[in-house]
JSON list of C-alpha atoms in Angstrom, two decimals:
[
{"chain": "R", "resi": 1, "resn": "UNK", "atom": "CA", "xyz": [-18.53, 18.07, 9.45]},
{"chain": "R", "resi": 2, "resn": "UNK", "atom": "CA", "xyz": [-17.26, 14.82, 10.88]},
{"chain": "R", "resi": 3, "resn": "UNK", "atom": "CA", "xyz": [-14.53, 15.14, 13.49]},
{"chain": "R", "resi": 4, "resn": "UNK", "atom": "CA", "xyz": [-12.36, 12.06, 14.16]},
{"chain": "R", "resi": 5, "resn": "UNK", "atom": "CA", "xyz": [-9.88, 12.11, 17.07]},
{"chain": "R", "resi": 6, "resn": "UNK", "atom": "CA", "xyz": [-7.51, 9.20, 17.67]},
{"chain": "R", "resi": 7, "resn": "UNK", "atom": "CA", "xyz": [-5.26, 8.39, 20.56]},
{"chain": "R", "resi": 8, "resn": "UNK", "atom": "CA", "xyz": [-2.24, 6.06, 19.91]},
{"chain": "R", "resi": 9, "resn": "UNK", "atom": "CA", "xyz": [-3.48, 5.41, 16.45]},
{"chain": "R", "resi": 10, "resn": "UNK", "atom": "CA", "xyz": [-3.20, 7.05, 12.95]},
{"chain": "R", "resi": 11, "resn": "UNK", "atom": "CA", "xyz": [-6.56, 7.48, 11.15]},
{"chain": "R", "resi": 12, "resn": "UNK", "atom": "CA", "xyz": [-6.04, 6.10, 7.71]},
{"chain": "R", "resi": 13, "resn": "UNK", "atom": "CA", "xyz": [-8.26, 6.70, 4.65]},
{"chain": "R", "resi": 14, "resn": "UNK", "atom": "CA", "xyz": [-10.05, 3.24, 5.01]},
{"chain": "R", "resi": 15, "resn": "UNK", "atom": "CA", "xyz": [-10.80, 3.87, 8.67]},
{"chain": "R", "resi": 16, "resn": "UNK", "atom": "CA", "xyz": [-12.19, 7.29, 7.78]},
{"chain": "R", "resi": 17, "resn": "UNK", "atom": "CA", "xyz": [-14.29, 5.90, 5.01]},
{"chain": "R", "resi": 18, "resn": "UNK", "atom": "CA", "xyz": [-15.75, 3.11, 7.29]},
{"chain": "R", "resi": 19, "resn": "UNK", "atom": "CA", "xyz": [-16.77, 5.64, 9.91]},
{"chain": "R", "resi": 20, "resn": "UNK", "atom": "CA", "xyz": [-18.35, 7.99, 7.31]},
{"chain": "R", "resi": 21, "resn": "UNK", "atom": "CA", "xyz": [-20.18, 5.08, 5.85]},
{"chain": "R", "resi": 22, "resn": "UNK", "atom": "CA", "xyz": [-21.61, 4.11, 9.21]},
{"chain": "R", "resi": 23, "resn": "UNK", "atom": "CA", "xyz": [-22.68, 7.68, 9.94]},
{"chain": "R", "resi": 24, "resn": "UNK", "atom": "CA", "xyz": [-24.27, 7.98, 6.42]},
{"chain": "R", "resi": 25, "resn": "UNK", "atom": "CA", "xyz": [-26.62, 5.17, 7.34]},
{"chain": "R", "resi": 26, "resn": "UNK", "atom": "CA", "xyz": [-28.00, 7.40, 10.04]},
{"chain": "R", "resi": 27, "resn": "UNK", "atom": "CA", "xyz": [-29.16, 9.82, 7.34]},
{"chain": "R", "resi": 28, "resn": "UNK", "atom": "CA", "xyz": [-31.86, 7.43, 6.28]},
{"chain": "R", "resi": 29, "resn": "UNK", "atom": "CA", "xyz": [-34.00, 8.81, 9.14]},
{"chain": "R", "resi": 30, "resn": "UNK", "atom": "CA", "xyz": [-33.97, 12.33, 7.55]},
{"chain": "R", "resi": 31, "resn": "UNK", "atom": "CA", "xyz": [-32.55, 13.93, 10.70]},
{"chain": "R", "resi": 32, "resn": "UNK", "atom": "CA", "xyz": [-29.76, 16.49, 10.62]},
{"chain": "R", "resi": 33, "resn": "UNK", "atom": "CA", "xyz": [-26.64, 15.31, 12.37]},
{"chain": "R", "resi": 34, "resn": "UNK", "atom": "CA", "xyz": [-24.98, 18.14, 14.25]},
{"chain": "R", "resi": 35, "resn": "UNK", "atom": "CA", "xyz": [-21.25, 17.99, 14.90]},
{"chain": "R", "resi": 36, "resn": "UNK", "atom": "CA", "xyz": [-20.61, 14.27, 14.90]},
{"chain": "R", "resi": 37, "resn": "UNK", "atom": "CA", "xyz": [-17.41, 13.50, 16.81]},
{"chain": "R", "resi": 38, "resn": "UNK", "atom": "CA", "xyz": [-15.75, 10.08, 16.89]},
{"chain": "R", "resi": 39, "resn": "UNK", "atom": "CA", "xyz": [-12.86, 9.13, 19.31]},
{"chain": "R", "resi": 40, "resn": "UNK", "atom": "CA", "xyz": [-10.79, 6.10, 18.59]},
{"chain": "R", "resi": 41, "resn": "UNK", "atom": "CA", "xyz": [-8.55, 4.73, 21.47]},
{"chain": "R", "resi": 42, "resn": "UNK", "atom": "CA", "xyz": [-6.32, 1.75, 21.38]},
{"chain": "R", "resi": 43, "resn": "UNK", "atom": "CA", "xyz": [-6.29, -0.05, 24.71]},
{"chain": "R", "resi": 44, "resn": "UNK", "atom": "CA", "xyz": [-3.78, -2.96, 25.05]},
{"chain": "R", "resi": 45, "resn": "UNK", "atom": "CA", "xyz": [-5.40, -5.59, 22.86]},
{"chain": "R", "resi": 46, "resn": "UNK", "atom": "CA", "xyz": [-8.66, -3.75, 22.11]},
{"chain": "R", "resi": 47, "resn": "UNK", "atom": "CA", "xyz": [-9.94, -0.69, 20.20]},
{"chain": "R", "resi": 48, "resn": "UNK", "atom": "CA", "xyz": [-12.45, 1.60, 21.84]},
{"chain": "R", "resi": 49, "resn": "UNK", "atom": "CA", "xyz": [-14.73, 3.70, 19.64]},
{"chain": "R", "resi": 50, "resn": "UNK", "atom": "CA", "xyz": [-16.82, 6.52, 21.09]},
{"chain": "R", "resi": 51, "resn": "UNK", "atom": "CA", "xyz": [-19.22, 8.57, 19.10]},
{"chain": "R", "resi": 52, "resn": "UNK", "atom": "CA", "xyz": [-21.40, 11.58, 20.04]},
{"chain": "R", "resi": 53, "resn": "UNK", "atom": "CA", "xyz": [-23.77, 13.04, 17.56]},
{"chain": "R", "resi": 54, "resn": "UNK", "atom": "CA", "xyz": [-25.99, 15.93, 18.12]},
{"chain": "R", "resi": 55, "resn": "UNK", "atom": "CA", "xyz": [-29.51, 15.81, 16.65]},
{"chain": "R", "resi": 56, "resn": "UNK", "atom": "CA", "xyz": [-32.21, 18.66, 16.82]},
{"chain": "R", "resi": 57, "resn": "UNK", "atom": "CA", "xyz": [-34.08, 16.78, 19.62]},
{"chain": "R", "resi": 58, "resn": "UNK", "atom": "CA", "xyz": [-31.06, 15.83, 21.72]},
{"chain": "R", "resi": 59, "resn": "UNK", "atom": "CA", "xyz": [-27.80, 13.89, 21.46]},
{"chain": "R", "resi": 60, "resn": "UNK", "atom": "CA", "xyz": [-26.83, 10.38, 20.60]},
{"chain": "R", "resi": 61, "resn": "UNK", "atom": "CA", "xyz": [-23.83, 8.64, 22.26]},
{"chain": "R", "resi": 62, "resn": "UNK", "atom": "CA", "xyz": [-22.50, 5.18, 21.63]},
{"chain": "R", "resi": 63, "resn": "UNK", "atom": "CA", "xyz": [-19.39, 3.31, 22.70]},
{"chain": "R", "resi": 64, "resn": "UNK", "atom": "CA", "xyz": [-18.02, -0.04, 21.49]},
{"chain": "R", "resi": 65, "resn": "UNK", "atom": "CA", "xyz": [-14.95, -2.16, 22.13]},
{"chain": "R", "resi": 66, "resn": "UNK", "atom": "CA", "xyz": [-13.56, -4.97, 20.05]},
{"chain": "R", "resi": 67, "resn": "UNK", "atom": "CA", "xyz": [-10.21, -6.51, 19.16]},
{"chain": "R", "resi": 68, "resn": "UNK", "atom": "CA", "xyz": [-10.91, -5.71, 15.49]},
{"chain": "R", "resi": 69, "resn": "UNK", "atom": "CA", "xyz": [-11.17, -1.97, 14.77]},
{"chain": "R", "resi": 70, "resn": "UNK", "atom": "CA", "xyz": [-13.65, -2.41, 11.94]},
{"chain": "R", "resi": 71, "resn": "UNK", "atom": "CA", "xyz": [-15.91, -4.56, 14.03]},
{"chain": "R", "resi": 72, "resn": "UNK", "atom": "CA", "xyz": [-15.85, -1.92, 16.75]},
{"chain": "R", "resi": 73, "resn": "UNK", "atom": "CA", "xyz": [-16.83, 0.74, 14.32]},
{"chain": "R", "resi": 74, "resn": "UNK", "atom": "CA", "xyz": [-19.71, -1.41, 12.97]},
{"chain": "R", "resi": 75, "resn": "UNK", "atom": "CA", "xyz": [-20.96, -2.07, 16.51]},
{"chain": "R", "resi": 76, "resn": "UNK", "atom": "CA", "xyz": [-20.82, 1.67, 17.34]},
{"chain": "R", "resi": 77, "resn": "UNK", "atom": "CA", "xyz": [-22.75, 2.49, 14.19]},
{"chain": "R", "resi": 78, "resn": "UNK", "atom": "CA", "xyz": [-25.38, -0.12, 15.05]},
{"chain": "R", "resi": 79, "resn": "UNK", "atom": "CA", "xyz": [-25.86, 1.28, 18.53]},
{"chain": "R", "resi": 80, "resn": "UNK", "atom": "CA", "xyz": [-26.27, 4.83, 17.11]},
{"chain": "R", "resi": 81, "resn": "UNK", "atom": "CA", "xyz": [-28.73, 3.50, 14.57]},
{"chain": "R", "resi": 82, "resn": "UNK", "atom": "CA", "xyz": [-30.74, 1.77, 17.18]},
{"chain": "R", "resi": 83, "resn": "UNK", "atom": "CA", "xyz": [-30.94, 4.92, 19.35]},
{"chain": "R", "resi": 84, "resn": "UNK", "atom": "CA", "xyz": [-31.94, 7.08, 16.40]},
{"chain": "R", "resi": 85, "resn": "UNK", "atom": "CA", "xyz": [-34.56, 4.51, 15.29]},
{"chain": "R", "resi": 86, "resn": "UNK", "atom": "CA", "xyz": [-36.03, 4.48, 18.85]},
{"chain": "R", "resi": 87, "resn": "UNK", "atom": "CA", "xyz": [-36.22, 8.34, 18.88]},
{"chain": "R", "resi": 88, "resn": "UNK", "atom": "CA", "xyz": [-37.80, 8.70, 15.42]},
{"chain": "R", "resi": 89, "resn": "UNK", "atom": "CA", "xyz": [-40.43, 6.04, 15.89]},
{"chain": "R", "resi": 90, "resn": "UNK", "atom": "CA", "xyz": [-41.28, 6.74, 19.56]},
{"chain": "R", "resi": 91, "resn": "UNK", "atom": "CA", "xyz": [-44.40, 8.94, 18.73]},
{"chain": "R", "resi": 92, "resn": "UNK", "atom": "CA", "xyz": [-45.75, 6.00, 16.57]},
{"chain": "R", "resi": 93, "resn": "UNK", "atom": "CA", "xyz": [-45.20, 3.34, 19.17]},
{"chain": "R", "resi": 94, "resn": "UNK", "atom": "CA", "xyz": [-48.06, 1.45, 20.92]},
{"chain": "R", "resi": 95, "resn": "UNK", "atom": "CA", "xyz": [-47.17, 2.99, 24.27]},
{"chain": "R", "resi": 96, "resn": "UNK", "atom": "CA", "xyz": [-48.27, 6.45, 23.16]},
{"chain": "R", "resi": 97, "resn": "UNK", "atom": "CA", "xyz": [-51.47, 5.36, 21.36]},
{"chain": "R", "resi": 98, "resn": "UNK", "atom": "CA", "xyz": [-54.71, 6.28, 23.13]},
{"chain": "R", "resi": 99, "resn": "UNK", "atom": "CA", "xyz": [-57.16, 3.44, 23.63]},
{"chain": "R", "resi": 100, "resn": "UNK", "atom": "CA", "xyz": [-60.55, 3.80, 21.86]},
{"chain": "R", "resi": 101, "resn": "UNK", "atom": "CA", "xyz": [-63.48, 4.40, 24.09]},
{"chain": "R", "resi": 102, "resn": "UNK", "atom": "CA", "xyz": [-65.70, 1.35, 24.50]},
{"chain": "R", "resi": 103, "resn": "UNK", "atom": "CA", "xyz": [-69.45, 1.87, 24.89]},
{"chain": "R", "resi": 104, "resn": "UNK", "atom": "CA", "xyz": [-71.32, 0.02, 27.57]},
{"chain": "R", "resi": 105, "resn": "UNK", "atom": "CA", "xyz": [-73.80, -1.59, 25.15]},
{"chain": "R", "resi": 106, "resn": "UNK", "atom": "CA", "xyz": [-73.02, -5.02, 26.49]},
{"chain": "R", "resi": 107, "resn": "UNK", "atom": "CA", "xyz": [-74.12, -4.22, 30.04]},
{"chain": "R", "resi": 108, "resn": "UNK", "atom": "CA", "xyz": [-77.43, -2.65, 28.84]},
{"chain": "R", "resi": 109, "resn": "UNK", "atom": "CA", "xyz": [-78.31, -5.64, 26.73]},
{"chain": "R", "resi": 110, "resn": "UNK", "atom": "CA", "xyz": [-77.84, -7.99, 29.61]},
{"chain": "R", "resi": 111, "resn": "UNK", "atom": "CA", "xyz": [-79.96, -5.82, 31.92]},
{"chain": "R", "resi": 112, "resn": "UNK", "atom": "CA", "xyz": [-82.79, -5.83, 29.35]},
{"chain": "R", "resi": 113, "resn": "UNK", "atom": "CA", "xyz": [-82.74, -9.69, 29.16]},
{"chain": "R", "resi": 114, "resn": "UNK", "atom": "CA", "xyz": [-82.87, -10.01, 32.99]},
{"chain": "R", "resi": 115, "resn": "UNK", "atom": "CA", "xyz": [-85.69, -7.49, 33.31]},
{"chain": "R", "resi": 116, "resn": "UNK", "atom": "CA", "xyz": [-88.05, -9.27, 30.91]}
]
């Protein structure tokens, strides 16, 4: 269940729908979202959005600031999506792949040519 907390701002239906829409995009990765919590704060000329979302392998956190509330929500959603994408594809990345063992046939062939 999504929890939205706001300071100095009333959460209207369109704001709630935009946040829910951004978090639904995270469900593409087939990972259960545990207690997503979004905090909206209005600071002078800017809006600050913070989101913490628990997942089975850890927790995601993203923060975004912008003069436009909807742009801040979008940026926060993109940051969460990037983190989740990195976590889900990390086992498949090249860094974790083992290198195939190379046989030393090349050295033996050269040694035979030199011996003859």
